[in-house]
XYZ file of N, CA and C in Angstrom:
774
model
N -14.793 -17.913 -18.794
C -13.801 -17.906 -19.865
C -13.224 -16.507 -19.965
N -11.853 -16.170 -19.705
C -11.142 -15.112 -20.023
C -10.850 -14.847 -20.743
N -10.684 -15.198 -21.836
C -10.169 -15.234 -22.867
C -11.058 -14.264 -24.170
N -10.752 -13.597 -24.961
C -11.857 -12.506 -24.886
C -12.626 -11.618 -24.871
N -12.192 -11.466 -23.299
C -13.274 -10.440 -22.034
C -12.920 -9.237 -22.489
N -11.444 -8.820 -23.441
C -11.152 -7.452 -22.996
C -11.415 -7.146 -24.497
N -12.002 -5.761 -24.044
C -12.263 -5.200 -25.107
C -13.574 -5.509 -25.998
N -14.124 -7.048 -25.762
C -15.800 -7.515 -25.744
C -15.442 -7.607 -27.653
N -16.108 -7.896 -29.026
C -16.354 -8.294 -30.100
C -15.179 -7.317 -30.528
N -14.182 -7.007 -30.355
C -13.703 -6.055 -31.495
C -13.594 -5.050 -31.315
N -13.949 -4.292 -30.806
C -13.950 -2.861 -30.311
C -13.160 -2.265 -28.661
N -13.206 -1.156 -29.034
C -11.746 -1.068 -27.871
C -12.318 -1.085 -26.389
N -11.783 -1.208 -25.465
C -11.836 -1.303 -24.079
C -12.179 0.048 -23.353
N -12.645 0.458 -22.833
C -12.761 1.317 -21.805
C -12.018 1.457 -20.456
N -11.775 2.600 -20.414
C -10.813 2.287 -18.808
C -11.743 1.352 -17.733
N -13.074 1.608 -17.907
C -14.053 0.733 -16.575
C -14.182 -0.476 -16.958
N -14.079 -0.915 -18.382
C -14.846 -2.149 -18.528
C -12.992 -2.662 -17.993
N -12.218 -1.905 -18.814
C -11.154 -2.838 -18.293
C -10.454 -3.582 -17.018
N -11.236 -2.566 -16.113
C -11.029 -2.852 -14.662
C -11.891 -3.908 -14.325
N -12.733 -3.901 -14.973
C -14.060 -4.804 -14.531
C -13.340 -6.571 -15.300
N -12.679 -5.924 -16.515
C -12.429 -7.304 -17.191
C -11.359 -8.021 -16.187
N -10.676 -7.155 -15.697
C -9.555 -7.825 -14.936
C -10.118 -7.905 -13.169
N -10.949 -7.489 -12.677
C -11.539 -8.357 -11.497
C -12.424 -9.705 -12.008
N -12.627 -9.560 -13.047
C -13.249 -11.072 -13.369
C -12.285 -12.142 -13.641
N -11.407 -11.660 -14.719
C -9.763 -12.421 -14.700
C -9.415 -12.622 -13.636
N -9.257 -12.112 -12.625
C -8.455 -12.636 -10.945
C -9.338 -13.304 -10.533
N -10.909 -12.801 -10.235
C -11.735 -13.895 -9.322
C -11.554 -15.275 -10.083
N -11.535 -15.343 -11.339
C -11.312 -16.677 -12.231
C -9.909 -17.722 -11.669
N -9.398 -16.981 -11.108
C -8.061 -17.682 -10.437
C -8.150 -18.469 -9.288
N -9.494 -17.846 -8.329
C -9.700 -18.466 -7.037
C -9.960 -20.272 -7.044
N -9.301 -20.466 -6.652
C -8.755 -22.134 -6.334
C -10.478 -22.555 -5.789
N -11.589 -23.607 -6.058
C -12.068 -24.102 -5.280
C -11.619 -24.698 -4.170
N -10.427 -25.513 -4.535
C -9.995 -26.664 -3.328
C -9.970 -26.086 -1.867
N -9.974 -26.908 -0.958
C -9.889 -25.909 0.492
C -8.260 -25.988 0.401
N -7.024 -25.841 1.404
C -5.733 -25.559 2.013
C -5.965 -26.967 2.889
N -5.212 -28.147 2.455
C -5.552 -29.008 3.495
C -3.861 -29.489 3.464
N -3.038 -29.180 2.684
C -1.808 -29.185 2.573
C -1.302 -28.132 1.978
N 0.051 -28.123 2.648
C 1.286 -27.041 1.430
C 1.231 -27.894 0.389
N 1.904 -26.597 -0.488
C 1.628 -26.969 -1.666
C 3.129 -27.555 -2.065
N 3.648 -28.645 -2.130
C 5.339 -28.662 -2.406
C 6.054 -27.897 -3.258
N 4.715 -28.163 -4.831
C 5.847 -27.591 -5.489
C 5.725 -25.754 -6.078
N 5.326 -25.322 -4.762
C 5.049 -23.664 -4.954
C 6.360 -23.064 -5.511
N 7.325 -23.214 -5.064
C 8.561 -22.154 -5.384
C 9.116 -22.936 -6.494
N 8.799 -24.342 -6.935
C 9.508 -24.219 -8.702
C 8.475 -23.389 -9.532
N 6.901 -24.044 -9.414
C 6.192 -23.104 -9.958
C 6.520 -21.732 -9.999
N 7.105 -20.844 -9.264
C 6.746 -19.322 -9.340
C 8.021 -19.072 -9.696
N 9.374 -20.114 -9.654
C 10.859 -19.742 -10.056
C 10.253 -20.115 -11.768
N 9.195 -21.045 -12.393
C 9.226 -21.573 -13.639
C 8.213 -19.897 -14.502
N 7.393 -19.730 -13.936
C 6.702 -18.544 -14.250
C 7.534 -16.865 -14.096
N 8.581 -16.864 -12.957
C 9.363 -15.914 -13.370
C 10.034 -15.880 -14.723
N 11.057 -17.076 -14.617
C 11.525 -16.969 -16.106
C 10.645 -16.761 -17.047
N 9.693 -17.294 -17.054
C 9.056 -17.002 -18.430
C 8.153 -15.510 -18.627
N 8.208 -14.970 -17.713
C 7.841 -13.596 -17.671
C 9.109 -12.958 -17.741
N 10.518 -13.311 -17.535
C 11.292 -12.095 -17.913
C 12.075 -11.524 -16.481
N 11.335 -11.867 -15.636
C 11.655 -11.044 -14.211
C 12.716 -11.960 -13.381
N 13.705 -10.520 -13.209
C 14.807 -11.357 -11.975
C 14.790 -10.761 -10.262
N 13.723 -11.116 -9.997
C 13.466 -10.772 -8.403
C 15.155 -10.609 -7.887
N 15.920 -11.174 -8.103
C 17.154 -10.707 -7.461
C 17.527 -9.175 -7.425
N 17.064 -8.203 -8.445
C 17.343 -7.185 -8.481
C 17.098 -6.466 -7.564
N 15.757 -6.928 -6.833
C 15.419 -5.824 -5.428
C 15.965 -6.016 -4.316
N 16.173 -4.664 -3.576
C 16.340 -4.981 -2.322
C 14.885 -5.104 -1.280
N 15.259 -6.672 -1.133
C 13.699 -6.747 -0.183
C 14.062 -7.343 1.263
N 12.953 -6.327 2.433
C 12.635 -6.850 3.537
C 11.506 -8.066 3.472
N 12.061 -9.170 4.211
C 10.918 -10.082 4.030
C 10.595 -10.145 5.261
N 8.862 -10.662 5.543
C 8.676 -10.540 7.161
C 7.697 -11.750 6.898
N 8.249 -13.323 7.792
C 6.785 -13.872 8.475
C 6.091 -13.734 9.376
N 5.211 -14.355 10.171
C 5.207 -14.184 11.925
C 3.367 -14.518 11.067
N 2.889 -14.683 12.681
C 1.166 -14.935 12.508
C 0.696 -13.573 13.119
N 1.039 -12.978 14.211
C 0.583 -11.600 14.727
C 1.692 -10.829 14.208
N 0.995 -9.753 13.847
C 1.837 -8.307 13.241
C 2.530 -8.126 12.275
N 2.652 -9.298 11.446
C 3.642 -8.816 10.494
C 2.878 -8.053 9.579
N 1.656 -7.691 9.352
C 1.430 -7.055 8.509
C 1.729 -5.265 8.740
N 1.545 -5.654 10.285
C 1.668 -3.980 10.817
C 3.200 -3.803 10.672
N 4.139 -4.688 11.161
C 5.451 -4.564 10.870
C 6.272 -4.314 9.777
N 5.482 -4.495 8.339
C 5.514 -4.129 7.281
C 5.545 -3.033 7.410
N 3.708 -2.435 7.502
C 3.458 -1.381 7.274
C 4.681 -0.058 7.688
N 4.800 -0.217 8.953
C 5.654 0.624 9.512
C 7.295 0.498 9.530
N 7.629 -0.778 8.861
C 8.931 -0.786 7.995
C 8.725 0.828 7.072
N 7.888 0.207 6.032
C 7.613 1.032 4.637
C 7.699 2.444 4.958
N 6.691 2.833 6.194
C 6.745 4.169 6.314
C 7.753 4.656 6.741
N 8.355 4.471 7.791
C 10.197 4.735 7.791
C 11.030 4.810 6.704
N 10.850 3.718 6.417
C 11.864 4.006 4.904
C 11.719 4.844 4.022
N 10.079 4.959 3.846
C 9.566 6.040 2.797
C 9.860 7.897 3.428
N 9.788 7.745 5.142
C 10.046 8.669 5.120
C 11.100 9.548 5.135
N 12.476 8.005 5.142
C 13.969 8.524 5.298
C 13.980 8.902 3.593
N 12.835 9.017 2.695
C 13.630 9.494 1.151
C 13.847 8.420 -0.058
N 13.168 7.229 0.462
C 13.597 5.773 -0.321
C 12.119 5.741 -1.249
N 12.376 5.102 -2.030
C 11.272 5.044 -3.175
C 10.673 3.440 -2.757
N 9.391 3.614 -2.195
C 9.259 1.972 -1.616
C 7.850 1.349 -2.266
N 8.111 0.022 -1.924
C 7.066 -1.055 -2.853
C 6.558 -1.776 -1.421
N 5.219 -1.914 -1.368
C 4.466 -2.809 -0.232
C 3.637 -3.603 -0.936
N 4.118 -5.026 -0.580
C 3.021 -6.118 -0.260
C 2.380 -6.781 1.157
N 1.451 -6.878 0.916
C 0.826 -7.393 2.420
C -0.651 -7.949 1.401
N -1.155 -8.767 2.302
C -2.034 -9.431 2.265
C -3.259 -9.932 3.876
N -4.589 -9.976 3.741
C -5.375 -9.513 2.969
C -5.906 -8.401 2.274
N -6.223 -7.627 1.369
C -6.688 -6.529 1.287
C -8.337 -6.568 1.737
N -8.674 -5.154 2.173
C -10.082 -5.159 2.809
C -11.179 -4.889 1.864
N -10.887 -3.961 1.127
C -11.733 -3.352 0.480
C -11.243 -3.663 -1.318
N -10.358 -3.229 -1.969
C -9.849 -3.159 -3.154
C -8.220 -3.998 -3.623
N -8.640 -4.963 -3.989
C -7.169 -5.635 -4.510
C -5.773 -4.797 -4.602
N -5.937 -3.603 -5.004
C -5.200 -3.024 -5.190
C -4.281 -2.437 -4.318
N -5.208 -2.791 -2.940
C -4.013 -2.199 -1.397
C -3.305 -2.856 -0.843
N -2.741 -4.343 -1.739
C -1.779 -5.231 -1.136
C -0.882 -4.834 -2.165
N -0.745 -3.913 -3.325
C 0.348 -3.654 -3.976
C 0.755 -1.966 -3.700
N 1.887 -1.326 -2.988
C 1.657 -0.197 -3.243
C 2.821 0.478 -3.549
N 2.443 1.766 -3.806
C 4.603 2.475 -4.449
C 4.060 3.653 -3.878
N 5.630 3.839 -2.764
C 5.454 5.137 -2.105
C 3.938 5.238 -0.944
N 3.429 4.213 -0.775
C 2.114 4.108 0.354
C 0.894 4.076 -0.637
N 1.234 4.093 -1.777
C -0.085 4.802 -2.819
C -0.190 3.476 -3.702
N -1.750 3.066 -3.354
C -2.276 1.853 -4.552
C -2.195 2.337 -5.870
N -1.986 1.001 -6.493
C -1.747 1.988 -8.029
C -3.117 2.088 -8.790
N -2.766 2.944 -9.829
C -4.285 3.471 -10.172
C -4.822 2.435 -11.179
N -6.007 2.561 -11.297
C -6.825 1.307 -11.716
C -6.101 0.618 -12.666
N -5.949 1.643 -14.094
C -5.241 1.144 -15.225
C -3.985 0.805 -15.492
N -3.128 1.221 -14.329
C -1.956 0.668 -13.936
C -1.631 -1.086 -13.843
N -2.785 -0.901 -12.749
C -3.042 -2.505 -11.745
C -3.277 -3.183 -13.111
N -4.130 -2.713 -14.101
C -4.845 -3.439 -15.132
C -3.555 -4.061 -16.167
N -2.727 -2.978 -16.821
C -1.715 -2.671 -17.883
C -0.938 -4.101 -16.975
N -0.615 -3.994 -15.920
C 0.471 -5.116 -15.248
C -0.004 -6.506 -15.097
N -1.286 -6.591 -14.818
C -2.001 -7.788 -14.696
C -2.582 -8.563 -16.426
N -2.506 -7.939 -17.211
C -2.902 -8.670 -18.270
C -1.350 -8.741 -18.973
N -0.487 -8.048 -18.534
C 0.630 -8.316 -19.380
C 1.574 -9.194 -18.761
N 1.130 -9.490 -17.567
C 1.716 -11.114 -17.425
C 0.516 -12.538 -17.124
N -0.531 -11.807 -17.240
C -1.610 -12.547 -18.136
C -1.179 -13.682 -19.635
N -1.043 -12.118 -20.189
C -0.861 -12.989 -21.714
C 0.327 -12.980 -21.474
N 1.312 -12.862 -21.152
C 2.533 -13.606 -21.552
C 2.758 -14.963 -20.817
N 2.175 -15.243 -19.932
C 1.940 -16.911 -18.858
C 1.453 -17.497 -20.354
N 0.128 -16.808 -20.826
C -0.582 -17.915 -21.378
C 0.309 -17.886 -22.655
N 1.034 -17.075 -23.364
C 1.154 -17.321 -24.503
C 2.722 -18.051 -24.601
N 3.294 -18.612 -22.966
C 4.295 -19.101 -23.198
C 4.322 -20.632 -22.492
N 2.665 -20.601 -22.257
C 2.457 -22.209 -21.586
C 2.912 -23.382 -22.550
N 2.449 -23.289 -23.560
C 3.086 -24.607 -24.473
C 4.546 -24.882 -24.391
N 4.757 -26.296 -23.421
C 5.792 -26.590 -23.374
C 6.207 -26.478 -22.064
N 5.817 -25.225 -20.841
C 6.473 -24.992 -20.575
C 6.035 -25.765 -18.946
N 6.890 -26.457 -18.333
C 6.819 -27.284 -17.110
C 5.815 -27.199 -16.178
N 5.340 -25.689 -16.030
C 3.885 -25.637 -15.221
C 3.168 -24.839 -15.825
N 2.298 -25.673 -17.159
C 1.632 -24.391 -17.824
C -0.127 -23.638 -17.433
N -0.356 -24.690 -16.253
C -1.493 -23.880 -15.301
C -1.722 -22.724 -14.943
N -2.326 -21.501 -15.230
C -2.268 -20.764 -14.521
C -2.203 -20.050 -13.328
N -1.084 -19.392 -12.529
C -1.000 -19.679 -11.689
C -2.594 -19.417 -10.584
N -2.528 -19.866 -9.341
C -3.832 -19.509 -8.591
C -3.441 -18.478 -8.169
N -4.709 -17.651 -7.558
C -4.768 -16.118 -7.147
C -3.427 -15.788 -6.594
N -2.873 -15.787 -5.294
C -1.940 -15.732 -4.299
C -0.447 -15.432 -5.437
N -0.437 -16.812 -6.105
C 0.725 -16.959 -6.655
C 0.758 -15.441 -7.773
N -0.367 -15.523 -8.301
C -0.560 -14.714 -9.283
C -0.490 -13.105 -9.134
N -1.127 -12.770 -7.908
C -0.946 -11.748 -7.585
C 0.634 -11.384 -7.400
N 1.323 -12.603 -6.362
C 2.282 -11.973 -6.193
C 3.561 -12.133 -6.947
N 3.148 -12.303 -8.572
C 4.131 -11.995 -9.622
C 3.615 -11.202 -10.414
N 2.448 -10.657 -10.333
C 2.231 -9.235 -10.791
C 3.034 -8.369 -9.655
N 3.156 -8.211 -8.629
C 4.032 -7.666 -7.404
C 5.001 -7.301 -7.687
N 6.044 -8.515 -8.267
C 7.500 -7.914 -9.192
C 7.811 -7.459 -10.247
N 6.203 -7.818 -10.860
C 6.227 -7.340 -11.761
C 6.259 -5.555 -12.398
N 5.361 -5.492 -11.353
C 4.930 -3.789 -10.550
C 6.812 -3.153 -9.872
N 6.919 -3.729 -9.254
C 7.894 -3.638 -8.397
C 9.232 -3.350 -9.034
N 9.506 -4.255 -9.795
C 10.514 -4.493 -10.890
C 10.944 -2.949 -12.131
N 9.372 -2.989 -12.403
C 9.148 -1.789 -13.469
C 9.010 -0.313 -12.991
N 8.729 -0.188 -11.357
C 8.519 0.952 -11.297
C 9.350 1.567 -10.155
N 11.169 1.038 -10.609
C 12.025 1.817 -10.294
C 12.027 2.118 -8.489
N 11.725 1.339 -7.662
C 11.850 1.278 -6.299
C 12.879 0.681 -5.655
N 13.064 1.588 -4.586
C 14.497 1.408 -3.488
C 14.419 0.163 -3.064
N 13.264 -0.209 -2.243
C 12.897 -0.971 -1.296
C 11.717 -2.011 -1.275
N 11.774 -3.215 -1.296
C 10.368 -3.741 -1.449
C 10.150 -4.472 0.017
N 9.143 -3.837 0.584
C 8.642 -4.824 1.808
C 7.767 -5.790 1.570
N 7.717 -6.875 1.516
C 6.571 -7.939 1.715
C 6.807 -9.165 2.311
N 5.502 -8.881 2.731
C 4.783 -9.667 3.931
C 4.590 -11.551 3.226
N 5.223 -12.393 4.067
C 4.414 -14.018 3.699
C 3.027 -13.692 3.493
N 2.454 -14.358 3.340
C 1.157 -14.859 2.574
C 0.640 -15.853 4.042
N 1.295 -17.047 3.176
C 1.235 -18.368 4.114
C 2.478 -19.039 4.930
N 2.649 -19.107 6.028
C 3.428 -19.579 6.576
C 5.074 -19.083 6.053
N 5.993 -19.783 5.251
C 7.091 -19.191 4.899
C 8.268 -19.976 3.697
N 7.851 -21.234 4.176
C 9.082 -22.299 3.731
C 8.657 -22.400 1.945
N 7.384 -22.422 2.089
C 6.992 -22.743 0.416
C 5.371 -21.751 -0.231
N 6.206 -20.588 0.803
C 4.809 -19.430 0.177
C 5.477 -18.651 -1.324
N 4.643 -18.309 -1.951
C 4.963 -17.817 -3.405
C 5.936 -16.620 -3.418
N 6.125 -16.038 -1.850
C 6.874 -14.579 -1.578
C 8.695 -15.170 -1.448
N 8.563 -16.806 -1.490
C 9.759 -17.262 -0.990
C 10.779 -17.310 -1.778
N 10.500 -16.571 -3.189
C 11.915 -17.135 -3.991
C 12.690 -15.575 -4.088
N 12.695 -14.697 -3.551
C 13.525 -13.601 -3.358
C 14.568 -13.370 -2.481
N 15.045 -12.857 -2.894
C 17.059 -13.182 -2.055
C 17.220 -11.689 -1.270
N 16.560 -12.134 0.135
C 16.337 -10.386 1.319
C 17.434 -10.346 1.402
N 17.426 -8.696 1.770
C 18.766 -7.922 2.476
C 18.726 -8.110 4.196
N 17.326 -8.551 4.710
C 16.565 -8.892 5.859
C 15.462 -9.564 6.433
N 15.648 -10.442 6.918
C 14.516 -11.032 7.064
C 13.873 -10.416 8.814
N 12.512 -10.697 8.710
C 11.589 -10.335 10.422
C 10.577 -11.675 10.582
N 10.970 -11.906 11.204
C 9.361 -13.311 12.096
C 8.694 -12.525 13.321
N 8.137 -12.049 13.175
C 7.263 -11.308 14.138
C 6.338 -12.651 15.011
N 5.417 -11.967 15.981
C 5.068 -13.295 16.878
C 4.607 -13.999 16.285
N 4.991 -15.253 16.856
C 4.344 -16.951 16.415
C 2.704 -17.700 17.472
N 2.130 -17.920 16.489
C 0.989 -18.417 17.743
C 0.222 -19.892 16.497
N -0.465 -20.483 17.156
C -0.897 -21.076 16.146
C -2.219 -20.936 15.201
N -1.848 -21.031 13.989
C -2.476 -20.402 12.651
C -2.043 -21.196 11.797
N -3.409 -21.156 11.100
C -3.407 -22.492 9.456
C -2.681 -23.778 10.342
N -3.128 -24.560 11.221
C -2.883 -25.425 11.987
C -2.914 -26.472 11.131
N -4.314 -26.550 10.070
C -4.607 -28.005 9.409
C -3.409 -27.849 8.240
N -2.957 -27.053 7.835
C -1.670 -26.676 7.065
C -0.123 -26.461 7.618
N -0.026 -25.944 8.232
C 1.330 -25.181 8.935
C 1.801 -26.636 9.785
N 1.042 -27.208 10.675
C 1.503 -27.844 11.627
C 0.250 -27.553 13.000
N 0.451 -28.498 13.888
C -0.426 -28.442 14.864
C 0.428 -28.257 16.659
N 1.120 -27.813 16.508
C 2.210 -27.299 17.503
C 2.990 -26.280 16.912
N 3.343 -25.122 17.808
C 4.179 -24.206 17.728
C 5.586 -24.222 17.170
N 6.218 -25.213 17.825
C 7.325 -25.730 17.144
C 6.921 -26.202 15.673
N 6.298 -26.860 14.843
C 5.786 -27.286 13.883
C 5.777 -25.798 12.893
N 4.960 -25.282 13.370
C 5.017 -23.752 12.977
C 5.786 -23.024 12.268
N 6.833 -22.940 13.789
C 7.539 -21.936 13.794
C 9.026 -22.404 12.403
N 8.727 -23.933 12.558
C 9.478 -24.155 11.178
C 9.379 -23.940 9.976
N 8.326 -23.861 9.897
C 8.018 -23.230 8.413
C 7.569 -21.844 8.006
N 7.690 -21.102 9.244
C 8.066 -19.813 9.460
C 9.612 -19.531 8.819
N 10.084 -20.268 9.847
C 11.861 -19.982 9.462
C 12.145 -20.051 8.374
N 11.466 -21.098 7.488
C 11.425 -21.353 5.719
C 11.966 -19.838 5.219
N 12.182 -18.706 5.628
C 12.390 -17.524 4.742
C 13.769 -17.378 5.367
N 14.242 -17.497 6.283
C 15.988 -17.435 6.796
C 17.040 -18.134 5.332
N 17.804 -16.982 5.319
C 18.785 -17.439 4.533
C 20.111 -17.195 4.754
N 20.848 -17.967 4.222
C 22.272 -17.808 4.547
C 22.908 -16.833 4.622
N 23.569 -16.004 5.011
C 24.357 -14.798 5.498
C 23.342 -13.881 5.385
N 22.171 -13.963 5.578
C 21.450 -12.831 5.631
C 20.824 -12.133 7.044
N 20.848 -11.434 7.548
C 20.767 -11.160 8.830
C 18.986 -11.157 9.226
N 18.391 -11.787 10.043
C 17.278 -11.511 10.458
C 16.726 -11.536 11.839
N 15.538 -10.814 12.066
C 15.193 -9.905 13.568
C 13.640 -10.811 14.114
N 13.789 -11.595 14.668
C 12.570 -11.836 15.297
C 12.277 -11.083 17.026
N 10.567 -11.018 16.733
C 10.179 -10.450 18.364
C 10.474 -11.873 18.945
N 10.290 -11.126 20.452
C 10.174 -12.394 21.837
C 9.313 -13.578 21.412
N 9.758 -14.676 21.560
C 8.653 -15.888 20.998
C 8.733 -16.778 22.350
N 7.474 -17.666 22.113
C 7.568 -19.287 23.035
C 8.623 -19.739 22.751
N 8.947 -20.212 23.733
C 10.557 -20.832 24.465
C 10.220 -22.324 23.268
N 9.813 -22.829 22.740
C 9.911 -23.753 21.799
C 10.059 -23.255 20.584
N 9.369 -22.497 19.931
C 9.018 -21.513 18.680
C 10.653 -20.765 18.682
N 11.278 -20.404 19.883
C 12.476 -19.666 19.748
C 13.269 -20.624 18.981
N 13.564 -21.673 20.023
C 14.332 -23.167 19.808
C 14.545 -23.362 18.588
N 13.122 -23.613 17.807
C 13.004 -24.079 16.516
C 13.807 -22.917 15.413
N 13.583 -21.536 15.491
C 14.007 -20.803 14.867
C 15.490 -20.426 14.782
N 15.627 -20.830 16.127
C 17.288 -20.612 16.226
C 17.936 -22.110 15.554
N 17.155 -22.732 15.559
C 18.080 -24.405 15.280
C 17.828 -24.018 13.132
N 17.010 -23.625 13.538
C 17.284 -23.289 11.611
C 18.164 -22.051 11.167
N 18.371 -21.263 12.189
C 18.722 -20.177 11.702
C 20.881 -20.874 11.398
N 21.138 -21.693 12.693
C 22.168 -22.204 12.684
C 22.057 -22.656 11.564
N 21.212 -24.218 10.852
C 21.402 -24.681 9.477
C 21.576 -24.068 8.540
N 21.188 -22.580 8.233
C 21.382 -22.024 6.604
C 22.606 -20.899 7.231
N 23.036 -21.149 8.014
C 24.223 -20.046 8.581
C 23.615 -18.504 8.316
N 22.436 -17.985 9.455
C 21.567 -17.283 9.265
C 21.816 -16.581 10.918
N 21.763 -15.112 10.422
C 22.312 -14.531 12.090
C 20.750 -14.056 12.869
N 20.792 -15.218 13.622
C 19.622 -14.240 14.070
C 19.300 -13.744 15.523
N 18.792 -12.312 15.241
C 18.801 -11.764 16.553
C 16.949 -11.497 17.347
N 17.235 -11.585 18.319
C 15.879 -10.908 19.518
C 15.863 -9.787 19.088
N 14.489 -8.855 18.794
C 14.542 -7.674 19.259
C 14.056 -7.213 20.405
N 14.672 -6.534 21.029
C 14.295 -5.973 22.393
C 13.224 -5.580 22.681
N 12.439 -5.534 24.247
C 10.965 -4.520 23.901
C 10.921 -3.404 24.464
N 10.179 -3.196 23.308
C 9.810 -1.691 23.479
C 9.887 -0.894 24.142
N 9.895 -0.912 25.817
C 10.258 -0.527 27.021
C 11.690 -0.348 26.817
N 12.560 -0.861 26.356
C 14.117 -0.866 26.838
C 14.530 0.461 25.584
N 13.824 0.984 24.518
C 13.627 2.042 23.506
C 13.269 3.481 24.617
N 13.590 4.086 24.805
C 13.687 5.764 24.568
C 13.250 6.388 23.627
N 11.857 7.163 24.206
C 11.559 8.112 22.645
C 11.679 9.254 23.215
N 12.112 10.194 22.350
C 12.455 11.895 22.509
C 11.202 12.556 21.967
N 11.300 13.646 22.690
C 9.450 14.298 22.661
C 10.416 15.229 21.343
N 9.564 15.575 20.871
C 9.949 16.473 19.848
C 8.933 17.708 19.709
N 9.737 18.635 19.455
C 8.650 20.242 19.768
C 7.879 19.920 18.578
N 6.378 20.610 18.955
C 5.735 20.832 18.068
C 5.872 21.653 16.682
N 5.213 21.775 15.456
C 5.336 22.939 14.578
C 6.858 22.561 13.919
């Protein structure tokens, strides 16, 4: 029971207990069920929980990236480019290894405990205190949850750039209701098979799920089916999409030391 936890009979909170209250609040989110299907109705859920938190994800400019290999590294090293051309940047990626807190970051830097805390209970209580009535008043599960504390973070703390990474697949992951300046599908292989699909092509469609209309996006070299599929969607939402070249056909300049 969360409900409560913070702050214990009456008396005020501590910066530790509060951290502690809110890893118990998130583990409380973890879904028993296994992933044996998508979930259909993920993106009204998280379009019905934006509104009612206040937040217009349209405001950012975001790179979105699917793919099963690398996109997390492809993130990563989006972010650091950008961060190092002078841009004020926001990273999501998923899993974190050690601390929840390293799938949210500003400027490369997890935010500090009471930060993570201040953002997570204040769309905590405002979910719960605006469920009556309201079309999905469940709380959302971990994934979803985390990643509307994300914009929430994101939203409030004045950033150029938000990179984040899918979650799950693409077409109906919780990262899907944001309107990119770019989209990336990094390589396709098969992953979450009993979910995603059990062929590459299968896949690679609900990969494409993040292509949007006039928005320009960059996939690596893929299987000659996995391409197919991506290009035949990219045509449906009138979505430009290009190969990126490899790496070999790039020139790097040595640069003096010091």
């Amino acid at each position: 029971n969360v409900q409560g936890v913070r702050g214990g009979a009456g008396r005020e909170a501590t910066e530790a207990e509060s951290w502690e209250d809110t890893l118990v609040a998130l583990e409380g989110l973890i879904t028993k069920r296994h992933r044996e299907r998508l979930q259909t109705d993920s993106i009204e859920v998280m379009e019905d929980c934006l509104e009612r938190l206040g937040l217009d994800v349209s405001k950012l400019s975001v790179i979105h990236v699917a793919g099963t290999k690398g996109k997390g590294s492809t993130c990563a090293m989006a972010e650091s480019i950008l961060r190092l051309k002078g841009l004020r940047t926001g990273l999501y990626t998923s899993p974190h290894v050690v601390d929840v807190r390293e799938r949210m970051r500003i400027n490369g830097n997890p935010l500090r405990r009471r930060d993570f805390s201040r953002y997570f209970w204040e769309v905590y209580h405002t979910l719960e205190a605006t469920s009556e009535g309201a079309r999905y008043p469940q709380m959302p599960g971990y994934f979803r949850f985390l990643t509307l504390v994300m914009f929430k973070v994101f939203l409030s703390e004045g950033i150029d750039v938000a990179v984040i990474e899918v979650g799950l697949g693409g077409r109906l992951d919780a990262t899907n209701v944001v309107s990119p300046v770019v989209c990336g599908i990094s390589s396709l292989g098969l992953d979450h098979t009993n979910v995603l699909g059990n062929t590459i092509e299968e896949i690679a469609w609900e990969k494409a799920g993040i292509l949007k209309s006039g928005v320009p996006a960059i996939t690596s070299p893929q299987p000659p089916g996995a391409m197919n599929r991506l290009k035949e969607r990219a045509r449906e939402v009138s979505c430009n999409l290009v190969e990126a070249p490899p790496l070999s056909e790039f020139s790097v300049e040595s640069r003096p030391s010091g």
